Short mmCIF file of N, CA and C in Angstrom, two decimals:
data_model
loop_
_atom_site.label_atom_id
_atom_site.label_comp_id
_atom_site.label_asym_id
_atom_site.label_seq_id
_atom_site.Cartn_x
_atom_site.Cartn_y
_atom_site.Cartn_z
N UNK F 1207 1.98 -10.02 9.10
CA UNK F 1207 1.95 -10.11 7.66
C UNK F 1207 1.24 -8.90 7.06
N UNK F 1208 0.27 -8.65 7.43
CA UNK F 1208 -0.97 -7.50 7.43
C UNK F 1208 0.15 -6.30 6.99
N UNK F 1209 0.91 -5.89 7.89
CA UNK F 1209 1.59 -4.79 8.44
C UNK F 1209 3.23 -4.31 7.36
N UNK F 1210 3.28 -5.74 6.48
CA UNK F 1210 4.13 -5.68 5.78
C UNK F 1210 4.06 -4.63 4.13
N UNK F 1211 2.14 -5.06 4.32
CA UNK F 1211 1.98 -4.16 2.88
C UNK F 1211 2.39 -3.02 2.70
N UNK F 1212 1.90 -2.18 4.07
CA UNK F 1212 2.63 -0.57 3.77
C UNK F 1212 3.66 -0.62 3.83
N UNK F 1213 4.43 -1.24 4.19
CA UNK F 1213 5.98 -1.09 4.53
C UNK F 1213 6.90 -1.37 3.16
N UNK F 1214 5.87 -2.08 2.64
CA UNK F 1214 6.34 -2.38 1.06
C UNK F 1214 6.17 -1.28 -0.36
N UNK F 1215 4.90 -0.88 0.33
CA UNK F 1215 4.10 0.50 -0.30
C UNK F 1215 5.51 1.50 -0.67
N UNK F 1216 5.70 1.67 0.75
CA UNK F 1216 6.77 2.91 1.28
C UNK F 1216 8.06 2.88 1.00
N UNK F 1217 8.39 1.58 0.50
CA UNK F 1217 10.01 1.31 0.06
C UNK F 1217 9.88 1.42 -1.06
N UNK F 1218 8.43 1.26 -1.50
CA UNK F 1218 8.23 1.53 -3.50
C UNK F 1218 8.12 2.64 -3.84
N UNK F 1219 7.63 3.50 -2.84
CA UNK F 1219 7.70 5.05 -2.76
C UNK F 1219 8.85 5.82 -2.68
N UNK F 1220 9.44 5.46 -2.02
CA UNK F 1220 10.44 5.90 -1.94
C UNK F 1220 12.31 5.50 -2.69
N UNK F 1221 11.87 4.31 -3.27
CA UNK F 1221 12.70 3.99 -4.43
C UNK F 1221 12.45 4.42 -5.81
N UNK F 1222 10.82 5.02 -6.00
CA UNK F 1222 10.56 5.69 -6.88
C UNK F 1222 11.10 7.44 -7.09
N UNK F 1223 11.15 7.66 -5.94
CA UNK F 1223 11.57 8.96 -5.61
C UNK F 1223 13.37 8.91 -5.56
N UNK F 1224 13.54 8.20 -5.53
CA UNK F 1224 15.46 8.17 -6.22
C UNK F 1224 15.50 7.99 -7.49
N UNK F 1225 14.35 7.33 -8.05
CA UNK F 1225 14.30 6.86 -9.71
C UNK F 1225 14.49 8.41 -9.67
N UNK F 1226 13.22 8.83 -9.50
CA UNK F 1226 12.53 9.81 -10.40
C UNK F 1226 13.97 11.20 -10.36
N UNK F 1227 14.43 11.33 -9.30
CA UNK F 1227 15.41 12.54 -9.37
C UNK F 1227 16.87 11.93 -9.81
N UNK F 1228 17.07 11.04 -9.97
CA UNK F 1228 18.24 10.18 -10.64
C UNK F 1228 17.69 10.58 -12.26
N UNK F 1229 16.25 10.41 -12.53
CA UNK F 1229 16.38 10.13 -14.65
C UNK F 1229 14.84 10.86 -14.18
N UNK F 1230 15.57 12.76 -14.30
CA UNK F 1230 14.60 13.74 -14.34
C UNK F 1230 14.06 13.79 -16.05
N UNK F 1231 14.47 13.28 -16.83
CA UNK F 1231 14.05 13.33 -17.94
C UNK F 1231 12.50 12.50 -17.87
N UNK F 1232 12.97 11.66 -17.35
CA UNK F 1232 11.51 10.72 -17.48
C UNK F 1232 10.42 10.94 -16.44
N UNK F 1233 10.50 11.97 -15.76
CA UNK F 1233 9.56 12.51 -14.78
C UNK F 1233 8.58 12.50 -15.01
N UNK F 1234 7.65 12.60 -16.28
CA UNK F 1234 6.46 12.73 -17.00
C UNK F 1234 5.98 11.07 -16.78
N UNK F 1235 6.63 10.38 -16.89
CA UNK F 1235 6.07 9.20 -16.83
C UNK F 1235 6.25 8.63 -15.53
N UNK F 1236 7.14 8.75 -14.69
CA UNK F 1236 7.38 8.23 -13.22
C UNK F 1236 6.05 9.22 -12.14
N UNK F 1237 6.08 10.16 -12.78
CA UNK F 1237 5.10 10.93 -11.62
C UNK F 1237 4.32 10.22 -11.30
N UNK F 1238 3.25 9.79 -12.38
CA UNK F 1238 1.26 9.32 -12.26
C UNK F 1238 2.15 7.70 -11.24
N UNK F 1239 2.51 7.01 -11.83
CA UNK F 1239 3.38 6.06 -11.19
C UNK F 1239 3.65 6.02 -9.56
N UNK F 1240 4.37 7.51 -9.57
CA UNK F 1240 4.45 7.58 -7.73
C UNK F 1240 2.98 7.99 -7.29
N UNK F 1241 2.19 8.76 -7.91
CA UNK F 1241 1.10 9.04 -7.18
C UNK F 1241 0.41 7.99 -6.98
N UNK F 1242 0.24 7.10 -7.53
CA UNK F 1242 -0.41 6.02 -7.88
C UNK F 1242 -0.12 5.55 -6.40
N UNK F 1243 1.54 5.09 -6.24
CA UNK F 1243 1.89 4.79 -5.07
C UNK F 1243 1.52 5.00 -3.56
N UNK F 1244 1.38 6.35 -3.97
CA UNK F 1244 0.83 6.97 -2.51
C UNK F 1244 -0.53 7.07 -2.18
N UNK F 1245 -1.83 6.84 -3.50
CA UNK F 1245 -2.55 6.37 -3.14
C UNK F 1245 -2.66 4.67 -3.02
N UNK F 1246 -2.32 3.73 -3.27
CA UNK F 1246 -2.23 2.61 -2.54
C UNK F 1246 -1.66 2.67 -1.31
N UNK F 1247 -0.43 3.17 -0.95
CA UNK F 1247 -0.51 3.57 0.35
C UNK F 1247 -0.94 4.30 1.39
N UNK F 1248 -1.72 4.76 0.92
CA UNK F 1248 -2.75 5.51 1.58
C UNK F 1248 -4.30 4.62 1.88
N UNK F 1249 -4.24 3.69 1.08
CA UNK F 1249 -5.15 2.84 1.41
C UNK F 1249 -5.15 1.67 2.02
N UNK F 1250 -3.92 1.26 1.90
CA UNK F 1250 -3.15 0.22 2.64
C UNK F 1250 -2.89 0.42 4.23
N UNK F 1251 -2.77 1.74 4.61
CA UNK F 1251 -2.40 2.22 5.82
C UNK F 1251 -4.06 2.25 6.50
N UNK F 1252 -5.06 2.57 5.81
CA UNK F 1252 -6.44 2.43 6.18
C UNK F 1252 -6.73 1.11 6.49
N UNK F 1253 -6.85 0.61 5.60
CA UNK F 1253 -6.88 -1.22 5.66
C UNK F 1253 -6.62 -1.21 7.09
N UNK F 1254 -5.38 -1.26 7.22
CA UNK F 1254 -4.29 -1.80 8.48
C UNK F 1254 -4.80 -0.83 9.89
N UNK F 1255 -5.41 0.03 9.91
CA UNK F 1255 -5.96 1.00 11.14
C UNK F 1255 -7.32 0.56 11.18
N UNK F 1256 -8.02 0.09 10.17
CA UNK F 1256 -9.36 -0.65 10.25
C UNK F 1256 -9.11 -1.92 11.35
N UNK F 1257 -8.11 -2.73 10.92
CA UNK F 1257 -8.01 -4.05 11.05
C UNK F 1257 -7.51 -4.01 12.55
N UNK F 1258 -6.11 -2.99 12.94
CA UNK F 1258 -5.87 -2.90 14.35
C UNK F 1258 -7.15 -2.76 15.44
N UNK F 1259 -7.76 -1.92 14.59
CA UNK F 1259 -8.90 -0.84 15.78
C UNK F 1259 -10.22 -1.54 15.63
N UNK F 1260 -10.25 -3.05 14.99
CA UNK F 1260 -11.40 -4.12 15.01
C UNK F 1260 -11.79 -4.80 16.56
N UNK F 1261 -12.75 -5.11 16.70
CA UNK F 1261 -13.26 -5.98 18.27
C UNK F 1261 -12.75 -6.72 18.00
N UNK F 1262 -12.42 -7.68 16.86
CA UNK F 1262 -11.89 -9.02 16.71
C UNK F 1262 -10.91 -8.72 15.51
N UNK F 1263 -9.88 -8.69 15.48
CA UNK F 1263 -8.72 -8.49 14.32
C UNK F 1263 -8.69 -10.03 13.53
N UNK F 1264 -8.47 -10.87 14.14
CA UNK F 1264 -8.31 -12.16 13.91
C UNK F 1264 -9.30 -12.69 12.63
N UNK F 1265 -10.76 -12.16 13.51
CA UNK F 1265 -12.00 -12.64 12.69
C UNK F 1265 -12.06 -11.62 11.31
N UNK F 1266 -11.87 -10.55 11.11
CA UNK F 1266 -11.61 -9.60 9.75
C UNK F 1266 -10.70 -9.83 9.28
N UNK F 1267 -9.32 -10.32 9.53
CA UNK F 1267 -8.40 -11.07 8.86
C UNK F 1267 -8.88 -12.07 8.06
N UNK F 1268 -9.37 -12.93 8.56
CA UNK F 1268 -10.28 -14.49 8.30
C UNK F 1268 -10.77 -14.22 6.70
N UNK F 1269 -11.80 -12.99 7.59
CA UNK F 1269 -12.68 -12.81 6.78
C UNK F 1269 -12.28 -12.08 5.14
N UNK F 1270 -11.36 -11.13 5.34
CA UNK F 1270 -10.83 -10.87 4.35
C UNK F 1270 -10.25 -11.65 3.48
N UNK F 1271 -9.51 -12.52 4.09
CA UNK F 1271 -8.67 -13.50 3.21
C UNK F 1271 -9.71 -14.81 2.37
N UNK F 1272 -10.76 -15.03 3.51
CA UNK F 1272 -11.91 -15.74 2.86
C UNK F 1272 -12.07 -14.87 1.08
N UNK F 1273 -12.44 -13.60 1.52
CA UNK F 1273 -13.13 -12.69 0.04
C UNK F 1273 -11.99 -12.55 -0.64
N UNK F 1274 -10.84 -12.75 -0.70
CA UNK F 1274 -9.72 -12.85 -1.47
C UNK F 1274 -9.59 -14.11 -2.08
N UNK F 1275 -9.74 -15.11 -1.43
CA UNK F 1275 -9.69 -16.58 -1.70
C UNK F 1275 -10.79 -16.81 -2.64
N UNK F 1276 -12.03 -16.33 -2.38
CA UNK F 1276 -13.38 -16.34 -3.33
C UNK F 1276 -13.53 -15.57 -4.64
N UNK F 1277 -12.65 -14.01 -4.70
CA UNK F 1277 -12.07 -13.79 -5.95
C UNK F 1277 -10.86 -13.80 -6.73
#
């Protein structure tokens, strides 16, 4: 499940990047938009190399979803 976010990141990235050269007019506004993108995916891909390269993956899963559940 974890592993799905970037993968979702990256299809938004890259469907943005057909927007954007399909309706070059609106480039001014699609840009901040894709960057935006690539930093969430860029953080998303961290997340997910944190979480692989954990002693316990299971238990930081837990735990994350606990602090998600609490805000």
């Amino acid at each position: 499940m974890v592993e799905l976010v970037p993968m979702a990141e990256a299809a938004g990235f890259t469907a943005g990047c057909f927007v954007l050269h399909a309706a070059r007019a609106s480039a001014e506004v699609l840009t901040p938009i894709l960057a935006y993108l690539v930093f969430a995916l860029a953080v998303c891909l961290l997340i997910v190399a944190g979480i692989q390269h954990a002693s316990d993956p299971d238990q930081l899963v837990a735990m994350m979803t606990q602090a998600m559940a609490t805000y």
